[in-house]
Amino acid sequence: MSSACRQEEIINQHVVPEERPGAVILEIQGLFSKLVPLECILCYLLDANCSLFLAVVVGQSRLLISYQSADIHCGNCLLEAWYFLWLTDLLRFRWRQHRVAETRTSLLWNGDQAAGMARLVTASQLHWPMLHPVRMGFRSQGKSKEAEIKRINKELANIRSKFKGDKALDGYSKKKYVCKLLFIFLLGHDIDFGHMEAVNLLSSNRYTEKQIGYLFISVLVNSNSELIRLVNNAVKNDLGSRNPTFTGLALHCIANVGSREMAEAFAGEIPKILVAGDTMDSVKQSAALCLLRLYRTSPDLVPMGDWTSRVVHLLNDQHLGVVTAAASLITTLAQKNPEEFKTSVSLAVSRLSRIVTSASTDLQDYTYYFVPAPWLSVKLLRLLQCYPPPDPAVRGRLTECLETILNKAQEPPKSKKVQHSNAKNAVLFEAISLITHHDSEPNLLVRACNQLGQFLQHRETNLRYLALESMCTLASSEFSHEAVKTHIETVINALKTERDVSVRQRAVDLLYAMCDRSNAQQIVAEMLSYLETADYSIREEIVLKVAILAEKYAVDYTWYVDTILNLIRIAGDYVSEEVWYRVIQIVVNRDDVQGYAAKTVFEALQAPACHENLVKVGGYILGEFGNLIAGDPRSSPLTQFHLLHSKFHLCSVPSRALLLSTYIKFVNLFPEVKGTIQDVLRSDSQLKNADVELQQRAVEYLRLSTVASTDILATVLEEMPPFPERESSILAKLKKKKGPSTVTDLEEAKRERSADVNGGPEPAPASASTASTPSPSADLLGLGAAPPVPTGPPPSSGGLLVDVFSDLPSAVAPLAPGSEDNFARFVCKNNGVLFENQLLQIGLKSEFRQNLGRMFIFYGNKTSTQFLSFTPTLICSDDLQANLSLQTKPVDPTVDGGAQVQQAVNIECVSDFTEAPVLNIQFRYGGTFQNVSVKLPITLNKFFQPTEMASQDFFQRWKQLSNPQQEVQNIFKAKHPMDTEITKAKIIGFGSALLEEVDPNPANFVGAGIIHTKTTQIGCLLRLEPNLQAQMYRLTLRTSRETVSQRLCELLSEQF
Amino acid sequence: MIKAILIFNNHGKPRLSKFYQPYSEDTQQQIIRETFHLVSKRDENVCNFLEGGLLIGGSDNKLIYRHYATLYFVFCVDSSESELGILDLIQVFVETLDKCFENVCELDLIFHVDKVHNILAEMVMGGMVLETNMNEIVTQIEAQNKLEKSETFIFQSPRQDR
């Protein structure tokens, strides 16, 4: 196709809005090309409506920009001023008059400039607000979202009709429409057709059609199994094709979709293609990566075999592209099957050595800005990180390689281009990563560390970032830890001066990694001072890190207490519960710091505004150890109490509950303030508090303080026993935050080096620690029968409780709070959300017919972390089991973050029943065990079939059921506003028919229906009589079976 | 591995998205928005790496990006990729686009969705780097174009194209 033709095509296809004839534009362009033999022509046209149409043409053959706007003409220009100047200086053409108004060809610009302006590669500093494209006639940056949607719907309808139309589309049109669909999909609109057309394209013999079909499939098909089967057929054909281009397309498709079905179909085939002698290089490359993808999706379907040794030998291939692909494949496979691929180590080393020592021109095209094959070098160095240091012979050669790479870093650059240094340093960083991984050559480690030290002050931000990151891992090596530490000032400086938050974050990480007892005080102080100005996004992480370092390296626990209190002062909002629980655990466990802690919190609480977390810590510590400072008249018991109580009213309910516990502890510690405290407890704001927890505490504590003797008080309110030592919950939290891989190794390494600084008090019984946890739900008096089991609380609100119990997955959690309410809501409806907390959402969808039902339970993971060992169980009592049969299949034990799984339950009602099944869900979230129970709303009324009947029939039957056992009546107060329409809807939702004009009193409601069970059918009649004055209802149920009447009456009474 | 390749303009309008892990359509759009939000607020001349957003998998992943004129090129990768390597790969990608489109600009990405995908497919496959040698990539693309042209020639005249 000629270039003119192409241009025309572009204009027709994309640029010309429908209402403007394309021919006019072309004519104008033709005009220009004659008039102005410029390389670049820029024109704009005013049409009758004064809206502007603008096109930039470069080299008379390329359309670069098109723009359509009334704004420019009005002077309200979206264009930058200088650009507008160009416009006016350039050719003008009013197409109404068909003449060129002005032609100034001695322009400010020449072809180069124009080209330069349009180039993405060179013109990064230019800002082009006008590049909002006009595509298919609509502006993606349109005036309104609605207009865009309207336009797109129109376009979709058009394409749909083209696809469905009688006329077979030619290849070009198919391609055009598929491209449009892709673009519409990219803009975020759903595409619900075209899939079949795309699949049909796959079996075309023509490359263009096939290719566009594959493109559509790889972008738009996810796991529509029906379709995948069809796609698989086409892929199979192409895979076996003699045409390597087709084979390549098929391999790309498999790699891009990578579903399990595809793995099942092709996992056996691809290794053969990969190692066959006659396979072309490009196909080999694709086959290697395709196999890798399938192995990632379904490792079980890719069996190791003879082919593995031949794959290893691909590392010797002539073609560097093949070697790169093979290195990627082997790296992944070797992680799971190190034995199979052991031989790759020596091959990789020799290959690497050949690359590193080659002159920069040897590898021709694979030399990138004077660096020989940088990507391959990186891949090989990665591969070597799957294995421990090789045996001596190979090791010598490898060390030589690594030394060469380190030496090269010191050589003057061969090019000033940033690409040169990027490529060179990519290899260097990977080499350092390998050196750190081997962790066996002190000499190399120290050299690596020095090299990174140089980078720490490099002017390239990227290098500083990477140097900080790499040093983190170096810091955990015993050979280089000291060397890393010498850079502490630079790193602290980076923390203070770097403009980029990503870099500062790396600096925090590195400080954390290089911290040991010698520099802990300095590092913690720097982090604290940085915290005052730190970005909000990283504050919580810094708080956790400071808390951990302060605890781990505390020689002097007064320093620790000061640090944590500072943390709360500076960033109270970011101090999670784990942090302040931990400071309390440590203070309780170490009696040498208790007095100091009491004194410090007392002083800190003097501040007029202090964070609620400080009040909590203060409340707890003074409640336990307030006596240690009571001797000082400045902190007399009464002063302490007044100080705490002055904060009481500003606090949230959980903190108030904690303070109430502190007060009762004061009663024991300081008999002289008993009266004051009793007065407080007795006040209406406590005794009649709307919050049940506060009210209960106030009542119980008041009673306890009046009835109990001093001895009993002293026993009940005794000082807390030490907490059992275990992994710091803060550390667990940080790990969770950072993901398992990043922190663990470091932590393990560090733990070995750091001696146990906590001391190890004897572990106390777990139940004691439950009672002592400062959580509102824990019963301080220990009067509760069983310790409260967390019913799936969010990790932040009950971290410690969860930790305590994480190791004993109790059988079934008690019903989640609110479960009863939710249950009642489902009596009259079938779909909705049954349960929701911060982690999990359970939705229901159900339908019932006669005595059968089907319920879909949807479990949604609301977090971004996987749920592991996810097991929902349906629990029925023996009685219930006999009357209600439930069948279900287990669900996948892992639920990905953000994902939803569904479970179908088949239900059969055998006989009438009263109880409801319980749905128990157990899973692991992060490190903690979660256990949730909810009542599943399968109730007797679900098996109702409505029956219509006339007034006469109704009363006849009503009389037949007059036996006293058959009738159940309930008179109750209305819980909701008495609205006729709502009541009607509820009765219909309940399942019975609502009979109009049956009851002589029109205010009453009557209903009739049949309960279907497997064994029998039970006719039910109901009558509901509202009394508006008294806001009461009388509900009467008559059925042939007493238990049914009883149960239905119970269920329905709850609804009004 | 590379989890996703995103191109969007300064206003956050997507110009290319390619996901190498299955995400629902909604999530894909959310990821694009989240990524744009993270990347666009950054100054020029800061470093080209940052931790990934929550949707794409949190801090185990990195976003490696470059900003060219009106477009952001963002690669979301996991920890097994070399940051500088990917940064160079972006450069190779753009240079290749530039070669194939002669002075590439934003509109090329819109009008030639298919071509851009094909070029990308020659470089990255299933989330792994397939080929890094620009000449090799351009040769492949030219071969494709030739094939395309020969088919057009055989099966229909260009006039019928429209």
Short mmCIF file of C-alpha atoms in Angstrom, two decimals, chain A residues 1 5-6 8-10 12-15 62-66 115 118-121 123-124 126-129 131-135 140-141 145 148 170-173 175-176 179 182-183 185-191 205-209 211-212 215 218-220 222 245 251-252 255-256 282 285-287 289-290 292-293 296 319 321 324-325 328 365-366 368-369 375 378-379 382 418-419 421-423 425-426 429-430 461-463 465-466 469 499-503 505-506 509 541 737-742 864, chain B residues 1-2 7 9-29 32 41-51 54-55 57-60 62 65-71 73 78-92 94-95 97-98 100-115 117-118 120-136 140 143-145 147-149 151-152 155-156 158-162:
data_model
loop_
_atom_site.label_atom_id
_atom_site.label_comp_id
_atom_site.label_asym_id
_atom_site.label_seq_id
_atom_site.Cartn_x
_atom_site.Cartn_y
_atom_site.Cartn_z
CA MET A 1 0.00 0.00 0.00
CA CYS A 5 -3.16 5.41 0.58
CA ARG A 6 -2.28 4.69 4.15
CA GLU A 8 -6.17 8.37 3.51
CA GLU A 9 -7.09 5.26 5.31
CA ILE A 10 -6.08 6.64 8.64
CA ASN A 12 -11.15 7.85 7.08
CA GLN A 13 -10.83 5.36 9.78
CA HIS A 14 -10.13 7.53 12.71
CA VAL A 15 -10.00 11.19 12.29
CA ARG A 62 1.93 10.88 8.06
CA LEU A 63 -0.87 12.14 10.09
CA LEU A 64 0.35 12.82 13.54
CA ILE A 65 -2.15 14.76 15.45
CA SER A 66 -5.71 15.56 15.09
CA ALA A 115 9.67 15.89 13.92
CA ALA A 118 6.50 14.76 17.92
CA ARG A 119 9.13 12.37 19.03
CA LEU A 120 8.54 10.73 22.29
CA VAL A 121 12.08 9.63 22.52
CA ALA A 123 11.17 15.45 23.50
CA SER A 124 10.44 14.36 26.99
CA LEU A 126 7.83 19.11 26.04
CA HIS A 127 4.41 19.07 27.45
CA TRP A 128 1.66 18.53 24.98
CA PRO A 129 -1.74 19.05 26.39
CA LEU A 131 -2.55 15.20 22.34
CA HIS A 132 -5.97 14.05 23.35
CA PRO A 133 -6.76 11.90 20.45
CA VAL A 134 -9.88 11.80 18.43
CA ARG A 135 -10.64 8.24 17.82
CA SER A 140 -11.52 10.13 24.96
CA GLN A 141 -10.96 13.22 27.04
CA LYS A 145 -18.23 10.74 30.75
CA GLU A 148 -18.12 9.06 25.92
CA ASP A 170 -13.30 -8.95 4.69
CA GLY A 171 -10.06 -9.44 6.56
CA TYR A 172 -9.30 -5.79 6.84
CA SER A 173 -12.68 -4.90 8.37
CA LYS A 175 -9.07 -6.47 11.88
CA LYS A 176 -10.32 -2.92 12.15
CA CYS A 179 -8.79 -3.33 17.08
CA LEU A 182 -9.50 -3.83 22.03
CA PHE A 183 -9.28 -0.10 22.39
CA PHE A 185 -11.80 -2.61 26.36
CA LEU A 186 -8.63 -0.75 27.22
CA LEU A 187 -10.70 2.29 28.16
CA GLY A 188 -12.46 0.15 30.72
CA HIS A 189 -15.65 -0.87 29.01
CA ASP A 190 -16.99 -4.37 29.04
CA ILE A 191 -16.83 -6.29 25.82
CA ASN A 205 -5.18 -19.62 6.90
CA ARG A 206 -4.12 -16.06 6.65
CA TYR A 207 -1.53 -14.72 8.97
CA THR A 208 -3.17 -11.31 9.44
CA GLU A 209 -6.48 -12.77 10.53
CA GLN A 211 -2.75 -12.85 14.39
CA ILE A 212 -5.59 -10.51 15.19
CA LEU A 215 -4.42 -10.86 19.97
CA SER A 218 -4.86 -13.08 24.73
CA VAL A 219 -6.23 -9.72 25.84
CA LEU A 220 -9.89 -10.50 26.35
CA ASN A 222 -9.57 -15.07 30.84
CA THR A 245 5.22 -18.16 12.36
CA LEU A 251 3.05 -20.54 21.72
CA HIS A 252 2.43 -16.89 22.49
CA ALA A 255 1.97 -18.28 27.35
CA ASN A 256 -0.37 -15.33 27.56
CA SER A 282 12.77 -18.01 17.53
CA GLN A 285 12.85 -19.08 22.55
CA SER A 286 9.08 -18.93 22.65
CA ALA A 287 8.74 -22.57 23.64
CA LEU A 289 9.11 -19.21 28.00
CA CYS A 290 5.83 -20.88 27.22
CA LEU A 292 7.96 -21.65 32.02
CA ARG A 293 4.54 -20.03 32.11
CA ARG A 296 4.17 -21.46 36.97
CA HIS A 319 21.78 -17.79 19.64
CA GLY A 321 18.13 -15.06 22.60
CA THR A 324 18.37 -15.92 27.66
CA ALA A 325 15.06 -17.72 27.44
CA SER A 328 14.92 -17.88 32.64
CA ASP A 365 23.55 -7.05 18.21
CA TYR A 366 23.45 -8.26 21.77
CA TYR A 368 23.80 -2.79 24.27
CA TYR A 369 25.49 0.59 24.46
CA TRP A 375 20.27 -9.05 30.06
CA VAL A 378 21.78 -10.72 34.61
CA LYS A 379 19.82 -13.90 33.94
CA ARG A 382 20.20 -14.99 38.79
CA VAL A 418 22.59 6.76 30.65
CA GLN A 419 21.76 3.50 28.91
CA SER A 421 25.69 3.02 32.76
CA ASN A 422 22.30 1.41 33.39
CA ALA A 423 23.21 -1.73 31.53
CA ASN A 425 25.23 -1.41 36.61
CA ALA A 426 22.38 -3.86 36.10
CA PHE A 429 24.09 -5.14 41.06
CA GLU A 430 23.23 -8.68 40.08
CA THR A 461 18.87 8.71 42.06
CA ASN A 462 18.30 5.23 40.70
CA LEU A 463 21.76 4.14 41.75
CA TYR A 465 18.10 3.71 45.56
CA LEU A 466 19.55 0.41 44.43
CA GLU A 469 18.53 -1.70 48.75
CA ARG A 499 13.73 14.26 47.74
CA ASP A 500 12.18 10.98 46.77
CA VAL A 501 10.11 9.08 49.29
CA SER A 502 11.00 5.71 47.74
CA VAL A 503 14.66 6.41 48.38
CA GLN A 505 12.13 4.41 52.57
CA ARG A 506 15.10 2.35 51.42
CA ASP A 509 15.18 -0.15 55.68
CA GLU A 541 6.18 0.97 59.20
CA LYS A 737 3.14 -5.78 56.40
CA LYS A 738 6.26 -6.41 54.40
CA GLY A 739 5.29 -9.81 53.10
CA PRO A 740 6.93 -12.99 54.27
CA SER A 741 10.01 -13.02 52.06
CA THR A 742 11.60 -9.68 52.75
CA SER A 864 -5.05 -8.33 49.90
CA MET B 1 8.56 -11.97 36.37
CA ILE B 2 6.74 -9.07 34.82
CA ILE B 7 1.09 2.67 29.26
CA ASN B 9 -0.87 9.33 29.26
CA ASN B 10 -0.41 12.29 31.56
CA HIS B 11 -4.13 12.31 32.26
CA GLY B 12 -4.26 8.68 33.22
CA LYS B 13 -5.95 7.53 30.04
CA PRO B 14 -4.78 4.00 29.33
CA ARG B 15 -3.03 3.54 26.02
CA LEU B 16 -1.89 -0.04 26.45
CA SER B 17 -2.34 -2.58 29.16
CA LYS B 18 -1.00 -6.07 29.19
CA PHE B 19 -1.43 -8.30 32.21
CA TYR B 20 0.56 -11.46 32.61
CA GLN B 21 -1.46 -12.63 35.57
CA PRO B 22 -5.18 -13.12 35.44
CA TYR B 23 -7.06 -10.20 36.96
CA SER B 24 -10.73 -9.44 36.50
CA GLU B 25 -11.57 -6.61 34.16
CA ASP B 26 -12.53 -4.35 37.02
CA THR B 27 -9.32 -5.05 38.86
CA GLN B 28 -7.37 -4.33 35.70
CA GLN B 29 -8.91 -0.89 35.50
CA ILE B 32 -4.30 1.15 36.02
CA LYS B 41 2.37 12.44 41.60
CA ARG B 42 6.08 11.86 41.49
CA ASP B 43 8.44 14.64 40.47
CA GLU B 44 10.62 14.43 37.42
CA ASN B 45 14.19 13.38 38.15
CA VAL B 46 13.36 11.19 41.12
CA CYS B 47 14.17 7.54 40.87
CA ASN B 48 12.37 5.30 38.45
CA PHE B 49 11.43 2.62 40.97
CA LEU B 50 8.78 2.51 43.59
CA GLU B 51 6.91 -0.09 45.56
CA LEU B 54 -1.80 -2.92 46.93
CA LEU B 55 -3.86 -4.28 44.06
CA GLY B 57 0.48 -7.30 45.14
CA GLY B 58 1.92 -4.72 47.52
CA SER B 59 5.51 -4.08 48.40
CA ASP B 60 6.86 -7.37 47.08
CA LYS B 62 8.05 -2.88 42.12
CA TYR B 65 8.58 3.39 34.97
CA ARG B 66 9.75 5.97 32.52
CA HIS B 67 8.03 9.12 31.49
CA TYR B 68 8.24 10.12 27.84
CA ALA B 69 6.56 13.35 26.72
CA THR B 70 2.90 12.57 27.19
CA LEU B 71 3.20 8.94 28.14
CA PHE B 73 5.53 3.41 30.50
CA ASP B 78 8.30 -8.98 41.16
CA SER B 79 11.59 -9.22 43.02
CA SER B 80 13.15 -11.64 40.54
CA GLU B 81 13.76 -8.95 37.93
CA SER B 82 16.71 -6.59 37.77
CA GLU B 83 15.47 -3.03 38.13
CA LEU B 84 18.02 -1.47 35.83
CA GLY B 85 17.52 -4.29 33.35
CA ILE B 86 13.82 -3.53 33.14
CA LEU B 87 14.53 0.16 32.88
CA ASP B 88 16.68 -0.55 29.86
CA LEU B 89 14.00 -2.84 28.49
CA ILE B 90 11.54 0.03 28.54
CA GLN B 91 14.04 2.06 26.58
CA VAL B 92 14.45 -0.76 24.07
CA VAL B 94 10.28 2.69 23.07
CA GLU B 95 13.19 2.76 20.68
CA LEU B 97 8.34 1.52 18.66
CA ASP B 98 10.13 4.54 17.33
CA CYS B 100 8.63 0.75 13.62
CA PHE B 101 6.47 3.86 13.57
CA GLU B 102 9.10 6.43 12.56
CA ASN B 103 8.87 9.04 15.29
CA VAL B 104 6.40 7.30 17.48
CA CYS B 105 3.79 9.35 19.31
CA GLU B 106 0.78 8.74 21.44
CA LEU B 107 -1.56 8.44 18.51
CA ASP B 108 0.37 5.54 17.06
CA LEU B 109 -0.44 3.55 20.15
CA ILE B 110 -4.11 4.26 19.66
CA PHE B 111 -4.39 3.70 15.95
CA HIS B 112 -2.22 0.64 15.92
CA VAL B 113 -3.18 -1.26 19.00
CA ASP B 114 -2.43 -4.48 17.20
CA LYS B 115 1.04 -3.45 16.07
CA HIS B 117 0.86 -5.58 20.99
CA ASN B 118 2.80 -7.47 18.35
CA LEU B 120 5.53 -6.16 22.77
CA ALA B 121 4.91 -9.83 22.13
CA GLU B 122 8.30 -10.03 20.43
CA MET B 123 9.94 -8.68 23.58
CA VAL B 124 7.96 -10.10 26.47
CA MET B 125 6.10 -13.35 26.60
CA GLY B 126 4.05 -14.68 29.47
CA GLY B 127 5.74 -12.20 31.77
CA MET B 128 9.32 -13.13 30.83
CA VAL B 129 11.75 -11.27 28.64
CA LEU B 130 11.86 -13.00 25.29
CA GLU B 131 14.17 -10.89 23.24
CA THR B 132 16.19 -7.80 23.98
CA ASN B 133 18.00 -7.31 20.76
CA MET B 134 16.35 -4.44 18.98
CA ASN B 135 17.50 -5.44 15.51
CA GLU B 136 16.11 -8.92 15.98
CA GLN B 140 10.62 -9.95 13.10
CA ALA B 143 8.81 -9.90 8.39
CA GLN B 144 5.29 -9.72 9.77
CA ASN B 145 4.57 -6.57 7.82
CA LEU B 147 3.64 -11.20 5.23
CA GLU B 148 0.73 -8.93 5.85
CA LYS B 149 1.37 -6.99 2.70
CA GLU B 151 -1.56 -11.37 1.86
CA THR B 152 -3.27 -8.10 1.17
CA PHE B 155 -6.37 -11.56 -1.51
CA GLN B 156 -7.59 -8.10 -2.24
CA PRO B 158 -5.89 -2.03 -1.32
CA ARG B 159 -8.83 0.02 -2.56
CA GLN B 160 -11.26 -2.44 -1.13
CA ASP B 161 -9.70 -1.94 2.21
CA ARG B 162 -11.98 0.80 3.19
#
